Short mmCIF file of C-alpha atoms in Angstrom, two decimals:
data_model
loop_
_atom_site.label_atom_id
_atom_site.label_comp_id
_atom_site.label_asym_id
_atom_site.label_seq_id
_atom_site.Cartn_x
_atom_site.Cartn_y
_atom_site.Cartn_z
CA MET X 1 134.32 82.02 130.89
CA LYS X 2 131.34 80.02 129.68
CA ILE X 3 130.38 81.15 126.17
CA LEU X 4 127.20 80.23 124.29
CA VAL X 5 128.01 80.19 120.57
CA THR X 6 125.18 80.16 118.04
CA GLY X 7 126.00 78.57 114.69
CA GLY X 8 128.92 76.67 116.17
CA ALA X 9 128.77 73.87 113.60
CA GLY X 10 129.36 76.35 110.78
CA PHE X 11 132.60 77.61 109.28
CA ILE X 12 133.41 80.63 111.48
CA GLY X 13 131.49 79.42 114.52
CA SER X 14 133.43 76.17 114.67
CA ALA X 15 136.74 78.06 114.42
CA VAL X 16 135.65 80.22 117.36
CA ILE X 17 134.77 77.12 119.38
CA ARG X 18 138.05 75.37 118.65
CA ARG X 19 139.96 78.50 119.68
CA ALA X 20 137.81 79.11 122.77
CA ILE X 21 138.32 75.57 124.05
CA ALA X 22 142.07 75.84 123.38
CA ASP X 23 142.09 79.09 125.41
CA GLY X 24 140.46 77.35 128.38
CA HIS X 25 136.89 78.60 128.00
CA SER X 26 133.76 76.46 128.32
CA VAL X 27 131.44 76.45 125.30
CA VAL X 28 127.78 75.71 124.67
CA ASN X 29 127.36 75.14 120.94
CA VAL X 30 123.82 75.93 119.75
CA ASP X 31 123.14 74.99 116.13
CA ALA X 32 120.06 74.07 114.10
CA LEU X 33 122.20 71.87 111.81
CA THR X 34 120.95 73.33 108.56
CA TYR X 35 122.51 72.48 105.19
CA ALA X 36 125.86 74.23 105.77
CA ALA X 37 126.44 72.93 109.30
CA CYS X 38 128.75 70.02 110.05
CA LEU X 39 129.51 68.66 113.50
CA ASP X 40 132.74 67.20 112.13
CA ASN X 41 133.99 70.80 112.25
CA VAL X 42 134.14 70.56 116.04
CA ALA X 43 135.02 66.87 116.33
CA SER X 44 138.47 67.76 117.69
CA VAL X 45 136.92 69.35 120.80
CA ALA X 46 133.70 67.32 121.10
CA ASP X 47 135.07 65.32 124.03
CA ALA X 48 136.57 68.31 125.83
CA PRO X 49 135.19 68.65 129.38
CA GLY X 50 134.11 72.24 128.72
CA TYR X 51 132.14 71.54 125.52
CA VAL X 52 128.38 70.93 125.20
CA PHE X 53 126.22 70.74 122.08
CA GLU X 54 122.56 71.79 122.00
CA HIS X 55 120.53 71.14 118.85
CA ALA X 56 118.21 74.15 118.61
CA ASP X 57 117.05 76.88 116.24
CA ILE X 58 117.62 80.49 117.28
CA ARG X 59 114.07 81.27 116.12
CA ASP X 60 112.69 78.93 118.82
CA ALA X 61 112.25 81.27 121.78
CA ALA X 62 111.30 78.54 124.25
CA ALA X 63 114.27 76.38 123.34
CA ILE X 64 116.75 79.26 123.53
CA SER X 65 115.41 80.44 126.89
CA ALA X 66 115.60 76.91 128.27
CA ILE X 67 119.21 76.55 127.08
CA LEU X 68 120.19 79.86 128.70
CA ASP X 69 118.55 78.87 131.99
CA LYS X 70 120.18 75.44 131.90
CA HIS X 71 123.75 76.49 131.12
CA GLN X 72 123.95 80.01 132.61
CA PRO X 73 126.54 81.37 130.15
CA ASP X 74 128.68 84.42 130.86
CA ALA X 75 128.47 85.57 127.24
CA ILE X 76 126.72 84.93 123.94
CA MET X 77 128.53 84.99 120.60
CA HIS X 78 125.94 85.16 117.85
CA LEU X 79 127.22 83.68 114.59
CA ALA X 80 124.19 81.69 113.41
CA ALA X 81 123.09 83.09 110.04
CA GLU X 82 122.21 82.34 106.48
CA SER X 83 125.33 83.67 104.78
CA HIS X 84 125.61 82.75 101.10
CA VAL X 85 124.87 85.74 98.85
CA ASP X 86 123.93 83.63 95.83
CA ARG X 87 121.37 81.66 97.85
CA SER X 88 119.90 84.93 99.14
CA ILE X 89 119.26 86.02 95.56
CA ASP X 90 117.33 82.84 94.79
CA GLY X 91 115.52 82.59 98.14
CA PRO X 92 115.59 85.74 100.30
CA ALA X 93 112.84 84.63 102.71
CA ALA X 94 115.14 82.27 104.65
CA PHE X 95 117.62 85.10 105.16
CA ILE X 96 115.00 87.48 106.51
CA ASP X 97 113.62 84.77 108.78
CA THR X 98 116.92 83.57 110.24
CA ASN X 99 119.03 86.72 110.22
CA LEU X 100 116.36 89.17 111.32
CA THR X 101 113.72 87.19 113.18
CA GLY X 102 116.28 84.81 114.64
CA THR X 103 118.42 87.67 115.93
CA TYR X 104 115.34 89.35 117.44
CA VAL X 105 114.34 86.14 119.25
CA LEU X 106 117.89 85.65 120.53
CA LEU X 107 118.14 89.26 121.73
CA GLU X 108 114.88 88.99 123.65
CA ALA X 109 115.93 85.71 125.24
CA ALA X 110 119.29 87.19 126.16
CA ARG X 111 117.66 90.29 127.61
CA ALA X 112 115.28 88.24 129.77
CA TYR X 113 118.16 86.03 130.94
CA TRP X 114 120.37 89.04 131.75
CA VAL X 115 117.61 90.91 133.61
CA GLY X 116 116.63 87.77 135.47
CA ALA X 117 120.20 87.29 136.61
CA GLY X 118 120.29 90.82 138.06
CA ARG X 119 121.99 92.49 135.09
CA PRO X 120 125.48 91.11 135.83
CA GLU X 121 128.26 93.47 134.74
CA HIS X 122 130.36 90.70 133.23
CA PHE X 123 127.70 89.57 130.73
CA ARG X 124 128.28 90.24 127.03
CA PHE X 125 126.24 89.76 123.84
CA HIS X 126 128.63 89.72 120.87
CA HIS X 127 126.99 90.00 117.46
CA ILE X 128 129.18 88.93 114.53
CA SER X 129 128.42 90.57 111.18
CA THR X 130 129.98 91.34 107.80
CA ASP X 131 131.53 94.24 105.91
CA GLU X 132 128.94 93.64 103.17
CA VAL X 133 126.44 95.74 105.15
CA PHE X 134 128.43 98.82 104.06
CA GLY X 135 127.87 98.19 100.36
CA SER X 136 130.49 98.69 97.66
CA LEU X 137 133.64 100.83 97.64
CA GLY X 138 135.26 102.56 94.69
CA LYS X 139 138.94 102.29 93.86
CA THR X 140 139.96 104.12 97.02
CA GLY X 141 138.84 104.36 100.62
CA PHE X 142 138.06 101.88 103.38
CA PHE X 143 135.12 100.86 105.53
CA THR X 144 135.29 102.20 109.07
CA GLU X 145 132.98 101.63 112.01
CA ASP X 146 131.26 104.89 111.04
CA SER X 147 130.63 104.00 107.38
CA PRO X 148 126.98 104.32 106.31
CA TYR X 149 125.05 101.13 105.72
CA GLN X 150 124.27 100.56 102.02
CA PRO X 151 123.57 96.83 101.56
CA ASN X 152 123.05 95.62 98.00
CA SER X 153 121.97 91.98 98.35
CA PRO X 154 119.20 90.29 100.33
CA TYR X 155 121.93 88.68 102.45
CA SER X 156 123.69 91.93 103.33
CA ALA X 157 120.38 93.70 103.90
CA SER X 158 119.32 91.01 106.37
CA LYS X 159 122.65 91.30 108.19
CA ALA X 160 122.38 95.09 108.24
CA GLY X 161 118.96 94.75 109.81
CA SER X 162 120.30 92.41 112.46
CA ASP X 163 123.10 94.89 113.26
CA HIS X 164 120.50 97.62 113.76
CA LEU X 165 118.49 95.39 116.09
CA VAL X 166 121.54 94.74 118.24
CA ARG X 167 122.34 98.45 118.47
CA ALA X 168 118.72 99.23 119.33
CA TRP X 169 118.65 96.66 122.13
CA ARG X 170 121.74 98.37 123.55
CA GLU X 171 120.27 101.86 123.38
CA THR X 172 116.71 100.99 124.39
CA TYR X 173 117.22 98.24 126.96
CA GLY X 174 120.86 98.66 128.00
CA LEU X 175 121.80 95.16 126.87
CA PRO X 176 125.63 94.92 127.08
CA VAL X 177 126.58 94.33 123.45
CA VAL X 178 129.61 94.48 121.21
CA LEU X 179 129.45 94.19 117.43
CA THR X 180 132.04 93.19 114.83
CA ASN X 181 132.04 93.39 111.04
CA CYS X 182 134.56 91.25 109.20
CA SER X 183 135.98 90.98 105.70
CA ASN X 184 135.85 87.81 103.56
CA ASN X 185 136.89 84.74 105.54
CA TYR X 186 138.75 81.72 104.22
CA GLY X 187 140.45 78.67 105.68
CA PRO X 188 139.81 75.04 106.70
CA TYR X 189 136.24 73.75 107.03
CA GLN X 190 134.67 76.35 104.71
CA PHE X 191 131.52 74.97 103.13
CA PRO X 192 132.19 74.00 99.49
CA GLU X 193 129.92 76.58 97.86
CA LYS X 194 132.17 79.58 98.62
CA LEU X 195 134.77 80.87 96.17
CA ILE X 196 138.00 79.33 97.47
CA PRO X 197 136.74 75.76 97.97
CA VAL X 198 134.87 76.00 94.65
CA VAL X 199 138.13 76.85 92.90
CA ILE X 200 140.00 74.00 94.59
CA LEU X 201 137.27 71.43 93.90
CA SER X 202 136.79 72.51 90.28
CA ALA X 203 140.52 72.44 89.59
CA LEU X 204 141.04 69.00 91.09
CA ALA X 205 138.07 67.64 89.12
CA GLY X 206 139.39 69.14 85.86
CA LYS X 207 136.26 71.25 85.52
CA PRO X 208 136.02 74.91 84.49
CA ILE X 209 136.90 77.29 87.33
CA PRO X 210 134.11 79.89 87.26
CA ILE X 211 134.86 83.58 87.85
CA TYR X 212 132.04 86.11 87.89
CA GLY X 213 132.23 88.96 85.39
CA LYS X 214 135.79 90.09 84.61
CA GLY X 215 137.22 88.86 87.90
CA ASP X 216 138.09 92.43 88.89
CA ASN X 217 135.96 92.50 92.07
CA ILE X 218 138.23 93.15 95.05
CA ARG X 219 137.97 91.54 98.48
CA ASP X 220 139.97 91.79 101.70
CA TRP X 221 140.76 88.20 102.73
CA LEU X 222 140.85 87.23 106.42
CA HIS X 223 141.95 83.80 107.63
CA VAL X 224 139.26 82.28 109.82
CA ASP X 225 141.71 81.48 112.63
CA ASP X 226 142.81 85.12 112.76
CA HIS X 227 139.13 86.09 112.83
CA ALA X 228 138.37 83.69 115.70
CA GLU X 229 141.24 85.14 117.72
CA ALA X 230 139.99 88.68 117.11
CA LEU X 231 136.40 87.80 118.01
CA LEU X 232 137.36 86.35 121.38
CA LEU X 233 139.55 89.37 122.06
CA VAL X 234 136.66 91.74 121.35
CA LEU X 235 134.36 89.64 123.54
CA GLU X 236 136.75 89.87 126.49
CA LYS X 237 138.19 93.37 126.09
CA GLY X 238 136.06 95.34 123.64
CA GLU X 239 134.24 98.46 124.79
CA LEU X 240 130.54 97.92 125.38
CA GLY X 241 128.29 99.43 122.75
CA CYS X 242 131.15 99.69 120.25
CA GLY X 243 131.65 98.15 116.83
CA TYR X 244 134.97 96.77 115.64
CA ASN X 245 135.89 96.17 112.01
CA ILE X 246 138.09 93.09 111.54
CA GLY X 247 140.05 92.86 108.28
CA GLY X 248 142.79 90.68 106.90
CA GLU X 249 144.67 93.60 105.29
CA ASN X 250 144.96 91.36 102.21
CA GLU X 251 143.18 93.01 99.26
CA MET X 252 143.21 91.29 95.88
CA THR X 253 141.00 90.84 92.86
CA ASN X 254 139.08 87.60 92.48
CA LEU X 255 141.12 86.81 89.39
CA ASP X 256 144.43 87.30 91.23
CA LEU X 257 143.16 85.12 94.06
CA VAL X 258 142.18 82.32 91.70
CA ARG X 259 145.51 82.50 89.89
CA MET X 260 147.33 82.26 93.22
CA LEU X 261 145.26 79.21 94.19
CA CYS X 262 146.03 77.59 90.84
CA SER X 263 149.74 78.23 91.33
CA ILE X 264 149.64 76.64 94.78
CA LEU X 265 147.81 73.60 93.40
CA ASP X 266 150.36 73.32 90.59
CA ARG X 267 153.04 72.88 93.27
CA LEU X 268 151.15 70.74 95.77
CA LYS X 269 149.23 68.48 93.38
CA PRO X 270 150.40 68.98 89.78
CA GLY X 271 148.02 68.16 86.98
CA GLU X 272 148.73 67.38 83.34
CA THR X 273 148.38 71.07 82.47
CA PRO X 274 148.44 74.26 84.59
CA TYR X 275 145.23 74.64 86.56
CA ALA X 276 144.92 78.27 85.45
CA ASP X 277 144.01 76.94 82.00
CA LEU X 278 140.64 75.99 83.51
CA ILE X 279 139.70 79.57 84.43
CA THR X 280 136.37 80.49 82.81
CA PHE X 281 134.54 83.80 83.04
CA VAL X 282 130.79 83.51 83.63
CA ALA X 283 127.92 85.99 83.80
CA ASP X 284 128.12 88.21 86.86
CA ARG X 285 125.59 87.89 89.65
CA PRO X 286 123.02 90.65 90.26
CA GLY X 287 124.08 93.38 92.69
CA HIS X 288 127.71 92.19 92.83
CA ASP X 289 129.66 94.67 94.99
CA GLN X 290 132.86 95.87 93.33
CA ARG X 291 135.22 96.28 96.28
CA TYR X 292 135.36 95.69 100.02
CA ALA X 293 138.23 96.91 102.20
CA ILE X 294 138.41 97.43 105.95
CA ASP X 295 140.21 100.04 108.00
CA PRO X 296 141.22 98.05 111.12
CA THR X 297 142.60 101.03 113.05
CA ARG X 298 140.24 100.71 116.03
CA ILE X 299 140.93 97.05 116.80
CA ARG X 300 144.65 97.57 116.17
CA THR X 301 145.02 100.58 118.44
CA GLU X 302 142.52 99.71 121.18
CA LEU X 303 143.08 95.95 121.41
CA ASN X 304 146.53 95.57 119.80
CA TRP X 305 145.33 93.01 117.26
CA ARG X 306 146.62 92.35 113.76
CA PRO X 307 146.18 89.32 111.50
CA SER X 308 149.02 86.81 111.51
CA TYR X 309 148.38 85.13 108.14
CA THR X 310 149.57 86.54 104.82
CA PRO X 311 147.86 85.47 101.58
CA GLU X 312 150.82 83.23 100.80
CA THR X 313 150.87 81.40 104.14
CA GLY X 314 147.10 81.32 104.62
CA LEU X 315 146.15 80.14 101.15
CA GLU X 316 148.82 77.43 101.06
CA GLN X 317 147.68 76.13 104.45
CA THR X 318 144.07 76.17 103.25
CA VAL X 319 144.76 74.34 99.97
CA GLN X 320 146.78 71.71 101.82
CA TRP X 321 143.94 71.21 104.31
CA TYR X 322 141.45 70.54 101.52
CA LEU X 323 143.86 68.12 99.87
CA ASP X 324 144.24 66.28 103.17
CA ASN X 325 140.51 66.16 103.99
CA SER X 326 138.79 64.69 100.95
CA ALA X 327 136.44 62.63 103.13
CA TRP X 328 135.08 65.79 104.77
CA LEU X 329 134.57 67.36 101.35
CA ASN X 330 132.94 64.32 99.79
CA ALA X 331 130.38 64.14 102.58
CA LEU X 332 129.27 67.73 101.96
CA GLN X 333 129.28 67.78 98.18
CA ALA X 334 126.03 65.84 98.00
CA ARG X 335 124.11 68.53 99.89
CA SER X 336 121.55 70.77 98.22
CA GLY X 337 122.93 73.32 95.78
CA VAL X 338 126.60 72.37 96.12
CA GLY X 339 128.24 72.41 92.70
CA GLU X 340 125.32 74.24 91.08
CA ARG X 341 125.28 77.82 89.79
CA LEU X 342 123.11 79.80 92.19
CA GLY X 343 122.12 83.46 92.35
CA VAL X 344 121.08 84.01 88.74
CA ALA X 345 117.56 85.27 89.42
CA LYS X 346 116.70 88.58 87.79
#
C-alpha cells in the first residue's frame, strides 16, 4: 500500500512512517516543517526505496493536489496539526488555521482525487485525533466513541472541529473515512515541550521540575509505537465511517508519572541527590482538564488490538532513548518557546 502521511516529520507521524516502512508499505511524507518538525525523526528510513518526502503545507490546495496526482496514494493518514495545548492558549489563531482550515483543504483535495480516480473502493482517508475533544472526566467513567464532544482548550476545540469536518465529508460526499482518537502519547522523538521530555531535561539540568496545580490531573499514557501499530491496523481493517478510540490502559496522575520518571533517572543516571527533590508545583494552566481515560473495547474486540507497553517498560525505554540521544535534543532546545512557560494567558 502507498500511504500519504501528513505531518510525518512530527512525533506521532514519524513513528507511523517508521512502522509503515518496516511493514513493507510505501510512504509519501508531506510536512510543512514547522517548529516541532524534525526530519531526523525519519532518518532511519529516509533511504528506503518506498519513502519520499514532499515539503508542503496542508493549507496549500494547489500543492496538495499536485502531490496527490504525482504519487497516486492508496490512502491518506492525516496527522499534521498544531498540538500543544499551552501554545494554543497563547496563540489560538494558528490552531484554527492549521487544524480546521488545513483539514478542510486536505479533505477537498482528497475528495477531488478520489472522485477523479473513479471512487476506488480501496481508498481510505484516516483522520487522527485526540481524546481531548471529549473534555474532562470525573473520578469514574471512560471516553467511548459515542462520548459527547466538550472541548475545553483552543487546541481541543480545533481538533473537535476537524473531526466534525471529516464526519461531514463522509456523510455528505461519501468520502471513505476512518477516524481515531488517542490518549496521551509518549516515547522517543517527542518534541521537548511536552511533559515527559520536560521532566527528563529539567532533572538532568538540575532545574526545578514543574508540575501544574497539585499534580492530580490524570492521563492515560499510550506509547507512540503502540499507537502507530494501532493506526495502521485501523487504516487497513477498520470499518469505514467508524471511529476508534485508542488508549494505553495506563492511567496515572501527573505527580505519579513524574515520580516514576525520577526513579528511573535515579537508576539510569544517578545525580548527587534524588531527582524527585526537584519537583516544584506551579500555577495551573487555564482550562486544564482533570482526567482523560479511554474505553478501548471497540478496537480490542473488532481488530484484536491491545497495547504492548506497560508504564514500567515504556517509560524506561523512553528515558534511556533521551539519555542516548542528547544531540537530537540539543538541536531542538534552541527552537522558539522550548524551555519557556507557555499557556499562562488569562
